[in-house]
Amino acid sequence: MGVTAEGRHPITGNTAAIPHFLQGERIVDGPARSLPVFDPALGRQTGSVPMASKEAVAETVAQARSAQPAWAAMSLGRRAEVFFKFRTLLGQRADELALAITQEHGKVLSDAKGEISRGLENVDFACGLSHLLKGAKSIEVASHIDVEEYRLPIGVAVGISPFNFPVMVPLWMICSALACGNAFILKPSEKDPSASVLLAELFSEAGLPPGVLSVLHGDASTVNHLIDHPDVAAVSSVGSTPVARQIYRRAGERGKRVQALGGAKNHMVVLPDADFEAAADAAVAAGFGSAGERCMAISVVVAVGAAADPLVDLIRAKMANLRIGPGTDPQSQMGPLITAEHRDRVAAYVGIGAGEGATVVVDGRDVPFSGAGFFLGASLLDQVNPRMEVYQDEIFGPVLAVVRCATYGEALAVVNGNRYGNGAAIFTRDGSAARRFCREADAGMVGVNVAIPVPIGTYSFGGWKDSLFGDGHMYGPQGINFFTRSKVVTSRWPEGDDKGPGMNLNFPTN
Ligand code: NAD
């Protein structure tokens, strides 16, 4: 497939062709179908990414399949060593990786570095793989009979990742999959594919054998070929809800193990006794950080009773100081959106909200920007109600909605009535209200005076309802479960004059 040197795009000739990473090497595809990759701050194409064909998928799966047994047979200590070395390299190359993120995603450099440091938690966790893969053993469950459970790799697994975390989400999957002794094929987002190539290269430098981790670029058809391949045992994916649902269904129909994380609409309930200053800071940071393109972004503030007026005033005042600009400018707090189409779609929601009767407190469409970048100002919509499209849809951009409720009970009903259930937060000084919310909110991750409650790497990440299809969360202990299969062995080693049960046709009892 293709040639092994980096080169110019075969059609445009003037943009960099982004390579796959296969068998430990960057591989530039030959005359493959490709899509443009943009620098969102400049608003122009900077690269092109190949779309792997069915044949390329078959070749990559074959390489993964042949590399996996030796990786699984490598001693746990040597496998862990790869993660320790990778951890060092990731630290040394963090600036380069952050720049690769910013140039294709648009998020500000400090945020890109934050994403890398959260991904590092998954590497730290994988460094302890000798502990994580401990099985269990019970001795003398019956006379001279022992039972033990092994945690074994599943073989070849694939990962499908979204554009919004081009390093952290791949690391969620890669670290768990490789730690467990699997081979892994990542199909990164076609919108910002370069960072994942660098990640795979660092794993290779850290001593990962060729073929154990591949990066294969593509679109929906590549994903379908990967899911359909009979030698692929498991599919781990993160993306929008319609795509998650499709992947879950397709993989499930083919008998594959699958976890498919979907979209979100995260609520932040603010009770009248909350610290409004802190709540407003959190709402602005969690609503507009990464231009609202986070699966754990706050998109709805649910203001209870007397909280509403002061909170809206504070949020509006704080939004006036937001610095929006290129992610490479250290002054910028918020960068552009991922594409021109997405920017226009998000902007249209402000008009939709106004048409539905919401009050446009701050209109991001009014913010002037020079140049061709995909910038949009931040918007605040008040008096939103749960029947509105602007409330129901995942906008995935810098548009924050405020829903006003009279009581905690009403606020909880709003949170639980939403079809998504990724994260939910409550801001209050009342410990018992917070404690109730933790129990009663229908969401997989809950924050108390914390707007973005992404669990640390020793826990697992996942939502409820339309935010996750499948029954396992990502990374942490549940990631290890997902990427291993268990085998339980029952053995009898008679001692002394134990002659065993003899020819007893009854079902064995203990
Ligand atoms: P997306 O659904 O458009 O794409 C995600 C991945 O799926 C990409 O690799 C893409 O190439 C692939 N894909 C697209 N269409 C497909 C299809 N029909 N069949 C198979 N694969 C397909 O998502 P995106 O725009 O890249 O990312 C943003 C979305 O991801 C948001 O909805 C966000 O909430 C969600 N997200 C969720 C989480 C979570 O943890 N729940 C985390 C990050 C992002």
Short mmCIF file of C-alpha atoms in Angstrom, two decimals, residues 1-446:
data_model
loop_
_atom_site.label_atom_id
_atom_site.label_comp_id
_atom_site.label_asym_id
_atom_site.label_seq_id
_atom_site.Cartn_x
_atom_site.Cartn_y
_atom_site.Cartn_z
CA MET A 1 0.00 0.00 0.00
CA GLY A 2 1.55 3.31 -1.07
CA VAL A 3 5.14 4.42 -0.73
CA THR A 4 7.22 4.70 2.41
CA ALA A 5 8.43 8.26 2.07
CA GLU A 6 6.52 11.37 3.05
CA GLY A 7 5.46 13.35 0.05
CA ARG A 8 3.12 15.80 -1.52
CA HIS A 9 -0.53 15.16 -2.04
CA PRO A 10 -0.96 13.36 -5.38
CA ILE A 11 -3.81 15.60 -6.51
CA THR A 12 -3.19 19.06 -5.08
CA GLY A 13 0.58 18.67 -5.02
CA ASN A 14 0.97 21.45 -2.45
CA THR A 15 -0.30 20.07 0.84
CA ALA A 16 1.24 17.44 3.04
CA ALA A 17 -0.08 13.93 2.66
CA ILE A 18 -0.72 12.61 6.14
CA PRO A 19 0.69 9.09 6.52
CA HIS A 20 -0.84 6.00 8.06
CA PHE A 21 1.34 4.34 10.72
CA LEU A 22 1.76 0.68 9.85
CA GLN A 23 4.36 -1.92 10.81
CA GLY A 24 6.24 0.71 12.80
CA GLU A 25 6.54 3.14 9.89
CA ARG A 26 4.85 6.19 8.40
CA ILE A 27 3.27 5.05 5.17
CA VAL A 28 2.06 7.61 2.65
CA ASP A 29 -0.76 6.19 0.59
CA GLY A 30 -0.39 6.22 -3.16
CA PRO A 31 -3.34 7.26 -5.27
CA ALA A 32 -5.83 6.81 -2.44
CA ARG A 33 -9.12 8.60 -2.03
CA SER A 34 -8.41 11.46 0.38
CA LEU A 35 -10.05 14.28 2.32
CA PRO A 36 -8.72 17.76 3.09
CA VAL A 37 -7.43 18.63 6.58
CA PHE A 38 -7.62 22.27 7.66
CA ASP A 39 -5.93 24.59 10.10
CA PRO A 40 -9.14 26.04 11.59
CA ALA A 41 -7.42 29.23 12.76
CA LEU A 42 -6.21 29.98 9.23
CA GLY A 43 -9.27 28.58 7.51
CA ARG A 44 -7.20 26.87 4.86
CA GLN A 45 -6.22 23.35 3.89
CA THR A 46 -2.89 22.23 5.28
CA GLY A 47 -2.96 18.52 4.56
CA SER A 48 -4.84 15.65 3.07
CA VAL A 49 -5.71 12.39 4.72
CA PRO A 50 -6.11 9.09 2.85
CA MET A 51 -9.23 6.96 3.17
CA ALA A 52 -8.15 3.35 3.62
CA SER A 53 -9.83 0.84 1.32
CA LYS A 54 -11.17 -2.62 2.14
CA GLU A 55 -7.86 -4.12 0.93
CA ALA A 56 -5.86 -1.77 3.15
CA VAL A 57 -8.04 -2.76 6.11
CA ALA A 58 -7.47 -6.45 5.38
CA GLU A 59 -3.71 -5.93 5.15
CA THR A 60 -3.59 -3.96 8.42
CA VAL A 61 -5.71 -6.51 10.29
CA ALA A 62 -3.44 -9.30 9.00
CA GLN A 63 -0.38 -7.41 10.29
CA ALA A 64 -2.04 -6.87 13.66
CA ARG A 65 -3.07 -10.49 13.86
CA SER A 66 0.43 -11.75 13.21
CA ALA A 67 2.05 -9.29 15.68
CA GLN A 68 -0.36 -9.90 18.56
CA PRO A 69 0.70 -13.34 19.88
CA ALA A 70 4.33 -12.31 20.50
CA TRP A 71 3.18 -9.11 22.23
CA ALA A 72 0.82 -11.11 24.44
CA ALA A 73 3.61 -13.60 25.20
CA MET A 74 6.08 -10.86 26.19
CA SER A 75 6.65 -10.85 29.96
CA LEU A 76 4.47 -8.41 31.87
CA GLY A 77 7.55 -6.57 33.07
CA ARG A 78 8.84 -6.00 29.54
CA ARG A 79 5.40 -4.95 28.36
CA ALA A 80 5.19 -2.44 31.23
CA GLU A 81 8.65 -1.17 30.28
CA VAL A 82 7.24 0.02 26.93
CA PHE A 83 4.66 2.12 28.79
CA PHE A 84 7.29 3.59 31.12
CA LYS A 85 9.44 4.59 28.14
CA PHE A 86 6.42 5.92 26.26
CA ARG A 87 5.54 8.02 29.32
CA THR A 88 8.97 9.67 29.24
CA LEU A 89 8.78 10.31 25.49
CA LEU A 90 5.29 11.77 25.81
CA GLY A 91 6.63 14.24 28.39
CA GLN A 92 9.59 15.15 26.19
CA ARG A 93 7.51 15.61 23.04
CA ALA A 94 4.42 17.19 24.65
CA ASP A 95 5.00 20.60 23.02
CA GLU A 96 5.27 19.09 19.54
CA LEU A 97 2.18 16.97 20.13
CA ALA A 98 0.22 19.94 21.49
CA LEU A 99 1.12 21.96 18.41
CA ALA A 100 -0.07 19.12 16.15
CA ILE A 101 -3.40 19.17 18.04
CA THR A 102 -3.80 22.94 17.85
CA GLN A 103 -2.92 23.16 14.17
CA GLU A 104 -5.64 20.75 13.13
CA HIS A 105 -8.22 21.03 15.93
CA GLY A 106 -7.89 24.74 16.76
CA LYS A 107 -8.01 24.49 20.56
CA VAL A 108 -5.57 26.73 22.43
CA LEU A 109 -2.12 25.28 23.18
CA SER A 110 -2.61 25.27 26.96
CA ASP A 111 -5.80 23.25 26.48
CA ALA A 112 -4.02 20.87 24.10
CA LYS A 113 -1.36 20.33 26.79
CA GLY A 114 -4.13 19.73 29.32
CA GLU A 115 -5.57 17.02 27.06
CA ILE A 116 -2.13 15.38 26.87
CA SER A 117 -1.72 15.44 30.64
CA ARG A 118 -5.15 13.84 31.13
CA GLY A 119 -4.16 11.17 28.60
CA LEU A 120 -0.96 10.62 30.59
CA GLU A 121 -3.15 9.32 33.43
CA ASN A 122 -4.06 6.38 31.21
CA VAL A 123 -0.39 5.72 30.53
CA ASP A 124 0.32 5.81 34.27
CA PHE A 125 -2.46 3.31 34.83
CA ALA A 126 -1.10 1.00 32.11
CA CYS A 127 2.39 1.12 33.70
CA GLY A 128 0.81 -0.95 36.49
CA LEU A 129 -0.35 -3.66 34.11
CA SER A 130 1.28 -6.47 36.11
CA HIS A 131 -1.12 -5.62 38.90
CA LEU A 132 -4.10 -5.01 36.62
CA LEU A 133 -3.86 -8.38 34.93
CA LYS A 134 -3.74 -10.38 38.14
CA GLY A 135 -6.33 -13.10 37.97
CA ALA A 136 -7.92 -14.82 40.93
CA LYS A 137 -7.45 -18.20 42.55
CA SER A 138 -9.47 -20.13 45.10
CA ILE A 139 -7.91 -23.26 46.54
CA GLU A 140 -9.76 -26.29 47.90
CA VAL A 141 -13.16 -25.32 46.50
CA ALA A 142 -13.75 -29.08 46.80
CA SER A 143 -11.44 -31.84 47.85
CA HIS A 144 -8.09 -31.20 46.08
CA ILE A 145 -9.80 -28.96 43.56
CA ASP A 146 -8.69 -25.40 42.82
CA VAL A 147 -10.31 -22.76 40.62
CA GLU A 148 -8.46 -19.92 38.94
CA GLU A 149 -9.40 -17.12 36.62
CA TYR A 150 -7.09 -15.80 33.90
CA ARG A 151 -7.45 -12.40 32.21
CA LEU A 152 -6.50 -13.02 28.58
CA PRO A 153 -6.29 -10.67 25.60
CA ILE A 154 -9.11 -10.70 23.07
CA GLY A 155 -6.80 -10.47 20.01
CA VAL A 156 -7.18 -7.61 17.54
CA ALA A 157 -9.26 -4.62 18.66
CA VAL A 158 -10.10 -1.44 16.78
CA GLY A 159 -10.76 2.08 18.01
CA ILE A 160 -12.72 4.83 16.28
CA SER A 161 -12.03 8.28 17.73
CA PRO A 162 -13.67 11.72 17.40
CA PHE A 163 -12.08 15.02 16.38
CA ASN A 164 -12.43 16.79 19.70
CA PHE A 165 -9.72 14.96 21.68
CA PRO A 166 -7.21 13.73 19.09
CA VAL A 167 -4.74 12.52 21.75
CA MET A 168 -6.65 11.88 24.98
CA VAL A 169 -9.42 9.67 23.56
CA PRO A 170 -6.99 7.52 21.51
CA LEU A 171 -4.93 7.10 24.70
CA TRP A 172 -8.05 5.93 26.60
CA MET A 173 -8.32 3.08 24.15
CA ILE A 174 -4.72 2.34 23.20
CA CYS A 175 -3.39 2.11 26.76
CA SER A 176 -6.03 -0.34 27.96
CA ALA A 177 -5.95 -2.43 24.78
CA LEU A 178 -2.16 -2.77 24.62
CA ALA A 179 -1.69 -3.27 28.36
CA CYS A 180 -3.92 -6.33 28.09
CA GLY A 181 -1.78 -7.86 25.32
CA ASN A 182 -3.96 -7.01 22.32
CA ALA A 183 -3.02 -5.55 18.97
CA PHE A 184 -4.87 -2.31 18.30
CA ILE A 185 -5.85 -0.47 15.11
CA LEU A 186 -6.84 3.17 15.57
CA LYS A 187 -9.02 4.88 12.99
CA PRO A 188 -8.66 8.50 14.12
CA SER A 189 -10.90 11.37 13.16
CA GLU A 190 -10.30 12.41 9.57
CA LYS A 191 -10.52 16.06 10.67
CA ASP A 192 -7.37 16.11 12.84
CA PRO A 193 -5.45 12.89 12.13
CA SER A 194 -1.80 13.95 12.54
CA ALA A 195 -1.44 13.78 16.34
CA SER A 196 -2.34 10.09 16.42
CA VAL A 197 0.45 9.29 13.95
CA LEU A 198 2.91 11.00 16.29
CA LEU A 199 1.50 9.03 19.24
CA ALA A 200 2.00 5.72 17.43
CA GLU A 201 5.52 6.74 16.47
CA LEU A 202 6.34 7.45 20.11
CA PHE A 203 5.05 4.00 21.08
CA SER A 204 7.30 2.53 18.42
CA GLU A 205 10.30 4.49 19.77
CA ALA A 206 9.41 3.18 23.21
CA GLY A 207 9.91 -0.37 21.96
CA LEU A 208 6.43 -1.47 20.87
CA PRO A 209 6.92 -4.16 18.20
CA PRO A 210 5.75 -3.34 14.65
CA GLY A 211 2.13 -4.16 13.88
CA VAL A 212 0.93 -4.08 17.51
CA LEU A 213 -0.37 -0.53 17.13
CA SER A 214 -1.50 0.73 13.72
CA VAL A 215 -3.04 4.04 12.73
CA LEU A 216 -5.21 3.64 9.67
CA HIS A 217 -7.02 6.70 8.38
CA GLY A 218 -10.43 6.67 6.81
CA ASP A 219 -14.09 7.52 7.01
CA ALA A 220 -17.33 5.62 7.61
CA SER A 221 -16.57 3.06 4.92
CA THR A 222 -13.16 2.29 6.48
CA VAL A 223 -14.90 1.90 9.86
CA ASN A 224 -17.41 -0.51 8.37
CA HIS A 225 -14.65 -2.62 6.78
CA LEU A 226 -12.87 -2.76 10.14
CA ILE A 227 -16.01 -3.79 12.01
CA ASP A 228 -16.88 -6.40 9.40
CA HIS A 229 -13.46 -8.03 9.33
CA PRO A 230 -13.77 -11.49 10.92
CA ASP A 231 -10.41 -11.18 12.72
CA VAL A 232 -11.44 -8.04 14.60
CA ALA A 233 -12.70 -9.10 18.02
CA ALA A 234 -13.72 -5.80 19.62
CA VAL A 235 -14.69 -2.27 18.70
CA SER A 236 -14.24 0.72 21.00
CA SER A 237 -15.63 3.97 19.63
CA VAL A 238 -16.32 7.55 20.66
CA GLY A 239 -18.33 9.98 18.56
CA SER A 240 -21.78 11.46 18.04
CA THR A 241 -24.88 9.51 19.08
CA PRO A 242 -26.13 8.56 15.58
CA VAL A 243 -22.68 7.18 14.73
CA ALA A 244 -22.33 5.43 18.10
CA ARG A 245 -25.70 3.78 17.58
CA GLN A 246 -24.73 2.58 14.09
CA ILE A 247 -21.38 1.21 15.24
CA TYR A 248 -22.99 -0.52 18.22
CA ARG A 249 -25.61 -2.15 16.02
CA ARG A 250 -23.25 -3.20 13.25
CA ALA A 251 -20.61 -4.64 15.59
CA GLY A 252 -23.26 -6.31 17.75
CA GLU A 253 -24.86 -7.99 14.74
CA ARG A 254 -21.47 -9.47 13.90
CA GLY A 255 -21.00 -10.77 17.41
CA LYS A 256 -18.25 -8.33 18.31
CA ARG A 257 -17.60 -6.93 21.73
CA VAL A 258 -18.48 -3.23 21.46
CA GLN A 259 -18.51 -0.05 23.48
CA ALA A 260 -19.74 3.04 21.64
CA LEU A 261 -19.73 6.38 23.43
CA GLY A 262 -22.08 8.99 22.01
CA GLY A 263 -22.95 12.66 22.29
CA ALA A 264 -23.91 14.73 25.28
CA LYS A 265 -25.85 17.66 26.67
CA ASN A 266 -24.37 18.29 30.10
CA HIS A 267 -26.32 20.21 32.72
CA MET A 268 -25.06 22.29 35.59
CA VAL A 269 -27.67 22.86 38.30
CA VAL A 270 -27.09 25.97 40.41
CA LEU A 271 -29.02 26.17 43.68
CA PRO A 272 -29.82 29.55 45.31
CA ASP A 273 -27.27 28.93 48.10
CA ALA A 274 -24.34 28.40 45.68
CA ASP A 275 -21.26 30.60 45.42
CA PHE A 276 -22.47 32.45 42.30
CA GLU A 277 -19.06 33.88 41.47
CA ALA A 278 -17.52 30.38 41.41
CA ALA A 279 -20.53 28.95 39.54
CA ALA A 280 -20.35 31.67 36.86
CA ASP A 281 -16.59 31.11 36.41
CA ALA A 282 -17.25 27.39 36.05
CA ALA A 283 -20.12 27.90 33.58
CA VAL A 284 -18.01 30.12 31.32
CA ALA A 285 -14.95 27.86 31.53
CA ALA A 286 -16.90 24.63 30.98
CA GLY A 287 -19.26 26.15 28.41
CA PHE A 288 -16.71 27.85 26.18
CA GLY A 289 -13.41 26.04 26.82
CA SER A 290 -12.33 24.32 23.59
CA ALA A 291 -15.10 26.38 21.91
CA GLY A 292 -17.72 24.15 23.54
CA GLU A 293 -16.47 21.19 21.51
CA ARG A 294 -16.07 18.87 24.50
CA CYS A 295 -18.25 15.89 25.27
CA MET A 296 -18.17 17.08 28.89
CA ALA A 297 -18.79 20.77 28.06
CA ILE A 298 -21.58 22.38 30.05
CA SER A 299 -24.26 23.32 27.55
CA VAL A 300 -27.17 23.95 29.91
CA VAL A 301 -27.15 25.90 33.18
CA VAL A 302 -30.24 25.04 35.23
CA ALA A 303 -30.71 28.01 37.54
CA VAL A 304 -32.94 27.34 40.53
CA GLY A 305 -35.11 30.11 42.03
CA ALA A 306 -33.23 33.25 43.03
CA ALA A 307 -29.99 31.94 41.48
CA ALA A 308 -31.09 32.87 37.95
CA ASP A 309 -30.80 36.67 37.74
CA PRO A 310 -27.44 37.13 39.49
CA LEU A 311 -25.98 34.14 37.65
CA VAL A 312 -27.00 35.35 34.19
CA ASP A 313 -25.58 38.81 34.99
CA LEU A 314 -22.29 37.34 36.18
CA ILE A 315 -21.95 35.00 33.21
CA ARG A 316 -22.64 37.84 30.78
CA ALA A 317 -20.04 40.05 32.48
CA LYS A 318 -17.41 37.32 32.43
CA MET A 319 -18.10 36.52 28.76
CA ALA A 320 -17.22 40.10 27.87
CA ASN A 321 -13.62 39.35 28.87
CA LEU A 322 -13.26 36.17 26.82
CA ARG A 323 -10.26 36.33 24.52
CA ILE A 324 -10.96 34.48 21.28
CA GLY A 325 -8.17 33.95 18.77
CA PRO A 326 -5.72 31.49 17.23
CA GLY A 327 -4.82 28.60 19.52
CA THR A 328 -1.11 29.31 19.05
CA ASP A 329 -1.49 32.82 20.56
CA PRO A 330 -0.80 32.50 24.32
CA GLN A 331 -3.35 35.28 24.94
CA SER A 332 -6.23 33.27 23.42
CA GLN A 333 -8.61 31.44 25.75
CA MET A 334 -10.86 30.04 23.05
CA GLY A 335 -9.95 29.05 19.50
CA PRO A 336 -11.95 28.52 16.31
CA LEU A 337 -14.42 25.72 15.57
CA ILE A 338 -13.35 22.63 13.69
CA THR A 339 -14.78 23.45 10.22
CA ALA A 340 -16.58 26.28 8.45
CA GLU A 341 -19.71 24.08 8.14
CA HIS A 342 -19.75 23.34 11.85
CA ARG A 343 -19.21 27.02 12.71
CA ASP A 344 -22.20 27.95 10.51
CA ARG A 345 -24.35 25.18 12.00
CA VAL A 346 -23.57 26.35 15.56
CA ALA A 347 -24.20 30.00 14.65
CA ALA A 348 -27.57 29.04 13.18
CA TYR A 349 -28.68 27.66 16.55
CA VAL A 350 -28.52 31.15 18.07
CA GLY A 351 -31.12 32.27 15.53
CA ILE A 352 -33.16 29.11 16.08
CA GLY A 353 -33.16 29.76 19.84
CA ALA A 354 -34.29 33.34 19.34
CA GLY A 355 -37.05 32.15 17.00
CA GLU A 356 -38.23 29.66 19.61
CA GLY A 357 -38.56 32.41 22.23
CA ALA A 358 -35.24 32.25 24.07
CA THR A 359 -33.65 35.55 25.10
CA VAL A 360 -30.33 36.12 23.37
CA VAL A 361 -28.30 37.72 26.18
CA VAL A 362 -24.99 37.56 24.29
CA ASP A 363 -24.91 36.97 20.53
CA GLY A 364 -21.63 35.40 19.42
CA ARG A 365 -22.50 36.10 15.79
CA ASP A 366 -21.87 39.80 16.48
CA VAL A 367 -18.20 39.31 17.36
CA PRO A 368 -16.05 40.51 14.43
CA PHE A 369 -13.11 38.38 13.27
CA SER A 370 -10.60 39.07 10.55
CA GLY A 371 -9.19 36.41 8.26
CA ALA A 372 -10.65 33.16 7.02
CA GLY A 373 -10.48 31.17 10.31
CA PHE A 374 -13.55 29.29 11.55
CA PHE A 375 -14.15 31.63 14.49
CA LEU A 376 -17.42 32.30 16.25
CA GLY A 377 -18.04 34.32 19.40
CA ALA A 378 -19.63 32.82 22.50
CA SER A 379 -23.42 33.07 22.94
CA LEU A 380 -25.68 33.01 25.99
CA LEU A 381 -29.37 32.15 25.67
CA ASP A 382 -31.68 32.71 28.65
CA GLN A 383 -35.29 31.57 29.21
CA VAL A 384 -34.67 28.34 27.30
CA ASN A 385 -37.15 25.57 27.90
CA PRO A 386 -36.79 21.82 27.37
CA ARG A 387 -39.19 21.76 24.42
CA MET A 388 -36.91 23.96 22.33
CA GLU A 389 -34.69 22.53 19.61
CA VAL A 390 -31.84 24.61 20.98
CA TYR A 391 -32.21 22.67 24.23
CA GLN A 392 -32.73 19.21 22.79
CA ASP A 393 -29.98 19.09 20.17
CA GLU A 394 -26.32 18.64 20.90
CA ILE A 395 -24.98 21.92 19.45
CA PHE A 396 -21.32 21.17 20.23
CA GLY A 397 -20.17 24.76 20.11
CA PRO A 398 -19.96 27.94 22.20
CA VAL A 399 -23.68 28.35 22.91
CA LEU A 400 -24.71 28.19 26.57
CA ALA A 401 -28.40 27.84 27.45
CA VAL A 402 -30.00 28.84 30.74
CA VAL A 403 -33.14 27.00 31.87
CA ARG A 404 -34.89 28.54 34.88
CA CYS A 405 -36.58 26.25 37.44
CA ALA A 406 -38.43 27.01 40.67
CA THR A 407 -37.18 24.06 42.75
CA TYR A 408 -34.51 21.39 43.04
CA GLY A 409 -37.13 18.80 42.04
CA GLU A 410 -37.96 20.67 38.83
CA ALA A 411 -34.25 21.02 38.01
CA LEU A 412 -33.67 17.31 38.57
CA ALA A 413 -36.61 16.50 36.26
CA VAL A 414 -34.99 18.62 33.53
CA VAL A 415 -31.65 16.83 33.90
CA ASN A 416 -33.25 13.40 33.95
CA GLY A 417 -35.69 14.16 31.13
CA ASN A 418 -32.85 14.82 28.70
CA ARG A 419 -31.96 12.00 26.35
CA TYR A 420 -28.25 12.30 27.09
CA GLY A 421 -26.59 11.36 30.35
CA ASN A 422 -22.86 11.93 30.10
CA GLY A 423 -22.05 14.40 32.87
CA ALA A 424 -24.16 16.47 35.28
CA ALA A 425 -23.03 18.94 37.94
CA ILE A 426 -24.54 20.68 40.92
CA PHE A 427 -23.31 23.91 42.51
CA THR A 428 -24.46 24.38 46.09
CA ARG A 429 -23.26 24.84 49.68
CA ASP A 430 -25.86 22.33 50.90
CA GLY A 431 -24.21 18.96 51.47
CA SER A 432 -27.45 17.02 51.68
CA ALA A 433 -28.80 18.49 48.41
CA ALA A 434 -25.49 17.61 46.74
CA ARG A 435 -25.60 14.11 48.16
CA ARG A 436 -29.14 13.63 46.84
CA PHE A 437 -28.15 14.88 43.41
CA CYS A 438 -25.23 12.43 43.20
CA ARG A 439 -27.70 9.60 43.76
CA GLU A 440 -30.64 10.93 41.76
CA ALA A 441 -29.05 12.42 38.60
CA ASP A 442 -29.31 10.09 35.61
CA ALA A 443 -25.77 10.57 34.36
CA GLY A 444 -22.63 8.47 34.35
CA MET A 445 -20.39 11.19 35.80
CA VAL A 446 -21.48 13.72 38.40
#
